Amino acid sequence: MKKFEVGHVYFDQYACDHETLSTIKIIKRTPKTVVFERNGKTRRAKLYEDSNGEYIIPDHYSMACVYRAERELLDEEPEQPATAPVEQEQPAAADNTIRFPADRAVAAQAPATGYAVAHTLVDYTMREMVLAIFDKSGLRAKELDFLAALTDRASSVAR
């Protein structure tokens, strides 16, 4: 059975927005309660148990977050396969290019000034939005919204 541990960070998703995470850090615990920090404020909550482990419900309203010990936030980097070459990160200002993720079809690099950026960004954004219509995009709704805003800004700068 999973238990809350001091110093560890746990998360839950909001009922109305599953893309946003709420996190808590366990400061102290007793057999019946935990003291946690959330958004810079320290609070205490009663511990409950079920077949999956411990959980707390710090707020009491219909869509309140329920933090479970099994939902620990890990800060681990995904492991790279041994056969894949490891590229060294270069600062973006050094070569003045925009790099898109390698797993995307857009592999073009464009100079970071003028129409070339806006054109490449517009192509990439439109492709992702069309893929999102058919649930084939790897981006979340908030990422698409940000990409659309960035594209609009880049387009207006390029004009």
PDB file of C-alpha atoms in Angstrom:
ATOM      1  CA  MET A   1       0.000   0.000   0.000  1.00  0.00           C
ATOM      2  CA  LYS A   2       1.344   3.421  -0.984  1.00  0.00           C
ATOM      3  CA  LYS A   3       1.926   5.965   1.782  1.00  0.00           C
ATOM      4  CA  PHE A   4       2.740   9.667   1.723  1.00  0.00           C
ATOM      5  CA  GLU A   5       6.409  10.375   2.427  1.00  0.00           C
ATOM      6  CA  VAL A   6       7.928  13.557   3.836  1.00  0.00           C
ATOM      7  CA  GLY A   7       9.667  15.690   1.205  1.00  0.00           C
ATOM      8  CA  HIS A   8       7.904  14.065  -1.757  1.00  0.00           C
ATOM      9  CA  VAL A   9       5.631  15.923  -4.203  1.00  0.00           C
ATOM     10  CA  TYR A  10       2.227  14.556  -5.228  1.00  0.00           C
ATOM     11  CA  PHE A  11      -0.243  15.751  -7.865  1.00  0.00           C
ATOM     12  CA  ASP A  12      -3.880  15.677  -8.878  1.00  0.00           C
ATOM     13  CA  GLN A  13      -5.773  16.948 -11.910  1.00  0.00           C
ATOM     14  CA  TYR A  14      -8.630  19.388 -11.652  1.00  0.00           C
ATOM     15  CA  ALA A  15     -12.066  17.921 -12.409  1.00  0.00           C
ATOM     16  CA  CYS A  16     -12.878  20.666 -14.928  1.00  0.00           C
ATOM     17  CA  ASP A  17      -9.409  20.870 -16.521  1.00  0.00           C
ATOM     18  CA  HIS A  18      -7.461  17.610 -16.744  1.00  0.00           C
ATOM     19  CA  GLU A  19      -4.545  19.348 -18.434  1.00  0.00           C
ATOM     20  CA  THR A  20      -3.735  21.387 -15.319  1.00  0.00           C
ATOM     21  CA  LEU A  21      -2.020  19.737 -12.371  1.00  0.00           C
ATOM     22  CA  SER A  22      -2.187  20.791  -8.744  1.00  0.00           C
ATOM     23  CA  THR A  23       0.775  19.732  -6.608  1.00  0.00           C
ATOM     24  CA  ILE A  24       1.474  19.424  -2.910  1.00  0.00           C
ATOM     25  CA  LYS A  25       4.700  18.799  -1.021  1.00  0.00           C
ATOM     26  CA  ILE A  26       4.499  16.773   2.180  1.00  0.00           C
ATOM     27  CA  ILE A  27       6.211  18.651   5.022  1.00  0.00           C
ATOM     28  CA  LYS A  28       5.360  16.455   8.009  1.00  0.00           C
ATOM     29  CA  ARG A  29       3.186  13.463   8.792  1.00  0.00           C
ATOM     30  CA  THR A  30       1.665  11.677  11.742  1.00  0.00           C
ATOM     31  CA  PRO A  31      -0.233   8.373  11.695  1.00  0.00           C
ATOM     32  CA  LYS A  32      -3.538  10.238  11.144  1.00  0.00           C
ATOM     33  CA  THR A  33      -2.633  13.516   9.382  1.00  0.00           C
ATOM     34  CA  VAL A  34      -0.185  15.125   6.963  1.00  0.00           C
ATOM     35  CA  VAL A  35       1.079  18.690   6.839  1.00  0.00           C
ATOM     36  CA  PHE A  36       1.575  19.826   3.251  1.00  0.00           C
ATOM     37  CA  GLU A  37       2.519  22.933   1.297  1.00  0.00           C
ATOM     38  CA  ARG A  38       0.447  24.067  -1.692  1.00  0.00           C
ATOM     39  CA  ASN A  39       0.798  27.400  -3.483  1.00  0.00           C
ATOM     40  CA  GLY A  40       3.123  28.683  -0.750  1.00  0.00           C
ATOM     41  CA  LYS A  41       0.644  27.969   2.055  1.00  0.00           C
ATOM     42  CA  THR A  42       1.042  25.251   4.684  1.00  0.00           C
ATOM     43  CA  ARG A  43      -2.027  23.240   5.692  1.00  0.00           C
ATOM     44  CA  ARG A  44      -2.944  20.034   7.469  1.00  0.00           C
ATOM     45  CA  ALA A  45      -5.298  17.304   6.262  1.00  0.00           C
ATOM     46  CA  LYS A  46      -6.660  14.052   7.608  1.00  0.00           C
ATOM     47  CA  LEU A  47      -5.366  10.819   6.054  1.00  0.00           C
ATOM     48  CA  TYR A  48      -7.763   8.313   4.547  1.00  0.00           C
ATOM     49  CA  GLU A  49      -6.994   4.818   3.240  1.00  0.00           C
ATOM     50  CA  ASP A  50      -8.493   2.529   0.640  1.00  0.00           C
ATOM     51  CA  SER A  51      -7.259  -0.466  -1.346  1.00  0.00           C
ATOM     52  CA  ASN A  52      -4.956   1.767  -3.451  1.00  0.00           C
ATOM     53  CA  GLY A  53      -3.240   3.430  -0.493  1.00  0.00           C
ATOM     54  CA  GLU A  54      -3.418   6.707   1.384  1.00  0.00           C
ATOM     55  CA  TYR A  55      -5.184   9.812   0.147  1.00  0.00           C
ATOM     56  CA  ILE A  56      -6.212  13.244   1.413  1.00  0.00           C
ATOM     57  CA  ILE A  57      -9.044  15.620   0.553  1.00  0.00           C
ATOM     58  CA  PRO A  58      -7.814  19.022   1.754  1.00  0.00           C
ATOM     59  CA  ASP A  59     -10.800  21.014   0.442  1.00  0.00           C
ATOM     60  CA  HIS A  60     -14.455  20.183   0.835  1.00  0.00           C
ATOM     61  CA  TYR A  61     -16.373  21.101  -2.293  1.00  0.00           C
ATOM     62  CA  SER A  62     -17.803  18.976  -5.086  1.00  0.00           C
ATOM     63  CA  MET A  63     -14.855  19.115  -7.474  1.00  0.00           C
ATOM     64  CA  ALA A  64     -12.014  19.373  -4.940  1.00  0.00           C
ATOM     65  CA  CYS A  65      -8.694  17.709  -5.674  1.00  0.00           C
ATOM     66  CA  VAL A  66      -8.045  14.325  -4.069  1.00  0.00           C
ATOM     67  CA  TYR A  67      -4.324  13.747  -3.613  1.00  0.00           C
ATOM     68  CA  ARG A  68      -3.298  10.086  -3.617  1.00  0.00           C
ATOM     69  CA  ALA A  69       0.020   8.657  -2.484  1.00  0.00           C
ATOM     70  CA  GLU A  70       0.212   6.644  -5.711  1.00  0.00           C
ATOM     71  CA  ARG A  71       0.349   9.884  -7.762  1.00  0.00           C
ATOM     72  CA  GLU A  72       3.861  10.981  -6.910  1.00  0.00           C
ATOM     73  CA  LEU A  73       5.421  13.609  -9.166  1.00  0.00           C
ATOM     74  CA  LEU A  74       8.775  12.303 -10.348  1.00  0.00           C
ATOM     75  CA  ASP A  75      11.490  14.555 -11.743  1.00  0.00           C
ATOM     76  CA  GLU A  76      13.177  11.863 -13.809  1.00  0.00           C
ATOM     77  CA  GLU A  77      14.375  12.391 -17.341  1.00  0.00           C
ATOM     78  CA  PRO A  78      13.217   9.777 -19.846  1.00  0.00           C
ATOM     79  CA  GLU A  79      16.013   7.388 -20.697  1.00  0.00           C
ATOM     80  CA  GLN A  80      17.556   7.686 -24.143  1.00  0.00           C
ATOM     81  CA  PRO A  81      18.127   4.466 -26.096  1.00  0.00           C
ATOM     82  CA  ALA A  82      21.801   3.459 -26.129  1.00  0.00           C
ATOM     83  CA  THR A  83      21.916   3.332 -29.941  1.00  0.00           C
ATOM     84  CA  ALA A  84      20.520   6.839 -30.480  1.00  0.00           C
ATOM     85  CA  PRO A  85      23.126   9.574 -30.932  1.00  0.00           C
ATOM     86  CA  VAL A  86      22.964  12.241 -28.251  1.00  0.00           C
ATOM     87  CA  GLU A  87      22.875  15.784 -29.592  1.00  0.00           C
ATOM     88  CA  GLN A  88      24.418  18.536 -27.539  1.00  0.00           C
ATOM     89  CA  GLU A  89      22.168  21.484 -26.783  1.00  0.00           C
ATOM     90  CA  GLN A  90      23.318  24.720 -28.403  1.00  0.00           C
ATOM     91  CA  PRO A  91      21.925  28.071 -27.400  1.00  0.00           C
ATOM     92  CA  ALA A  92      19.273  29.277 -29.851  1.00  0.00           C
ATOM     93  CA  ALA A  93      20.997  32.662 -30.205  1.00  0.00           C
ATOM     94  CA  ALA A  94      24.261  31.056 -31.373  1.00  0.00           C
ATOM     95  CA  ASP A  95      23.044  30.013 -34.825  1.00  0.00           C
ATOM     96  CA  ASN A  96      19.851  32.105 -34.950  1.00  0.00           C
ATOM     97  CA  THR A  97      17.565  29.189 -35.919  1.00  0.00           C
ATOM     98  CA  ILE A  98      14.303  27.741 -34.700  1.00  0.00           C
ATOM     99  CA  ARG A  99      14.355  23.972 -34.184  1.00  0.00           C
ATOM    100  CA  PHE A 100      11.184  21.907 -34.222  1.00  0.00           C
ATOM    101  CA  PRO A 101      10.958  18.544 -32.446  1.00  0.00           C
ATOM    102  CA  ALA A 102      12.666  15.756 -34.395  1.00  0.00           C
ATOM    103  CA  ASP A 103       9.637  13.458 -34.245  1.00  0.00           C
ATOM    104  CA  ARG A 104       7.528  15.931 -36.242  1.00  0.00           C
ATOM    105  CA  ALA A 105       7.385  16.036 -40.028  1.00  0.00           C
ATOM    106  CA  VAL A 106       8.589  19.638 -40.006  1.00  0.00           C
ATOM    107  CA  ALA A 107      12.360  19.363 -39.995  1.00  0.00           C
ATOM    108  CA  ALA A 108      13.094  22.678 -41.648  1.00  0.00           C
ATOM    109  CA  GLN A 109      15.148  25.320 -39.921  1.00  0.00           C
ATOM    110  CA  ALA A 110      14.397  28.924 -40.594  1.00  0.00           C
ATOM    111  CA  PRO A 111      16.278  32.055 -39.680  1.00  0.00           C
ATOM    112  CA  ALA A 112      14.720  33.753 -36.668  1.00  0.00           C
ATOM    113  CA  THR A 113      13.864  36.940 -38.505  1.00  0.00           C
ATOM    114  CA  GLY A 114      11.472  37.922 -41.259  1.00  0.00           C
ATOM    115  CA  TYR A 115       8.868  35.950 -43.183  1.00  0.00           C
ATOM    116  CA  ALA A 116      10.712  32.602 -43.093  1.00  0.00           C
ATOM    117  CA  VAL A 117       9.850  32.077 -39.417  1.00  0.00           C
ATOM    118  CA  ALA A 118       6.227  33.067 -39.874  1.00  0.00           C
ATOM    119  CA  HIS A 119       5.860  30.827 -42.927  1.00  0.00           C
ATOM    120  CA  THR A 120       7.380  27.764 -41.216  1.00  0.00           C
ATOM    121  CA  LEU A 121       5.456  28.422 -38.023  1.00  0.00           C
ATOM    122  CA  VAL A 122       2.172  28.877 -39.902  1.00  0.00           C
ATOM    123  CA  ASP A 123       2.731  25.599 -41.781  1.00  0.00           C
ATOM    124  CA  TYR A 124       3.531  23.733 -38.573  1.00  0.00           C
ATOM    125  CA  THR A 125       0.576  25.257 -36.688  1.00  0.00           C
ATOM    126  CA  MET A 126      -1.906  24.535 -39.475  1.00  0.00           C
ATOM    127  CA  ARG A 127      -0.683  20.939 -39.745  1.00  0.00           C
ATOM    128  CA  GLU A 128      -1.084  20.390 -35.986  1.00  0.00           C
ATOM    129  CA  MET A 129      -4.547  21.975 -35.947  1.00  0.00           C
ATOM    130  CA  VAL A 130      -5.730  19.758 -38.797  1.00  0.00           C
ATOM    131  CA  LEU A 131      -4.294  16.711 -37.004  1.00  0.00           C
ATOM    132  CA  ALA A 132      -6.078  17.811 -33.817  1.00  0.00           C
ATOM    133  CA  ILE A 133      -9.410  17.750 -35.639  1.00  0.00           C
ATOM    134  CA  PHE A 134      -8.860  14.035 -36.295  1.00  0.00           C
ATOM    135  CA  ASP A 135      -7.348  13.357 -32.828  1.00  0.00           C
ATOM    136  CA  LYS A 136      -3.951  12.625 -34.388  1.00  0.00           C
ATOM    137  CA  SER A 137      -1.996  15.561 -32.935  1.00  0.00           C
ATOM    138  CA  GLY A 138       0.458  14.952 -30.127  1.00  0.00           C
ATOM    139  CA  LEU A 139      -0.254  18.409 -28.703  1.00  0.00           C
ATOM    140  CA  ARG A 140      -2.743  19.266 -25.977  1.00  0.00           C
ATOM    141  CA  ALA A 141      -5.417  21.944 -26.408  1.00  0.00           C
ATOM    142  CA  LYS A 142      -3.478  24.508 -24.369  1.00  0.00           C
ATOM    143  CA  GLU A 143      -0.351  23.869 -26.439  1.00  0.00           C
ATOM    144  CA  LEU A 144      -2.328  24.386 -29.637  1.00  0.00           C
ATOM    145  CA  ASP A 145      -3.778  27.637 -28.270  1.00  0.00           C
ATOM    146  CA  PHE A 146      -0.280  28.852 -27.393  1.00  0.00           C
ATOM    147  CA  LEU A 147       1.018  27.818 -30.816  1.00  0.00           C
ATOM    148  CA  ALA A 148      -1.823  29.695 -32.522  1.00  0.00           C
ATOM    149  CA  ALA A 149      -1.099  32.840 -30.492  1.00  0.00           C
ATOM    150  CA  LEU A 150       2.617  32.546 -31.246  1.00  0.00           C
ATOM    151  CA  THR A 151       1.861  32.086 -34.949  1.00  0.00           C
ATOM    152  CA  ASP A 152      -0.374  35.142 -34.960  1.00  0.00           C
ATOM    153  CA  ARG A 153       2.351  37.185 -33.264  1.00  0.00           C
ATOM    154  CA  ALA A 154       5.049  35.933 -35.671  1.00  0.00           C
ATOM    155  CA  SER A 155       2.831  36.664 -38.649  1.00  0.00           C
ATOM    156  CA  SER A 156       2.184  40.225 -37.527  1.00  0.00           C
ATOM    157  CA  VAL A 157       5.914  40.833 -36.935  1.00  0.00           C
ATOM    158  CA  ALA A 158       6.798  39.467 -40.388  1.00  0.00           C
ATOM    159  CA  ARG A 159       4.375  41.774 -42.236  1.00  0.00           C
TER     160      ARG A 159
END
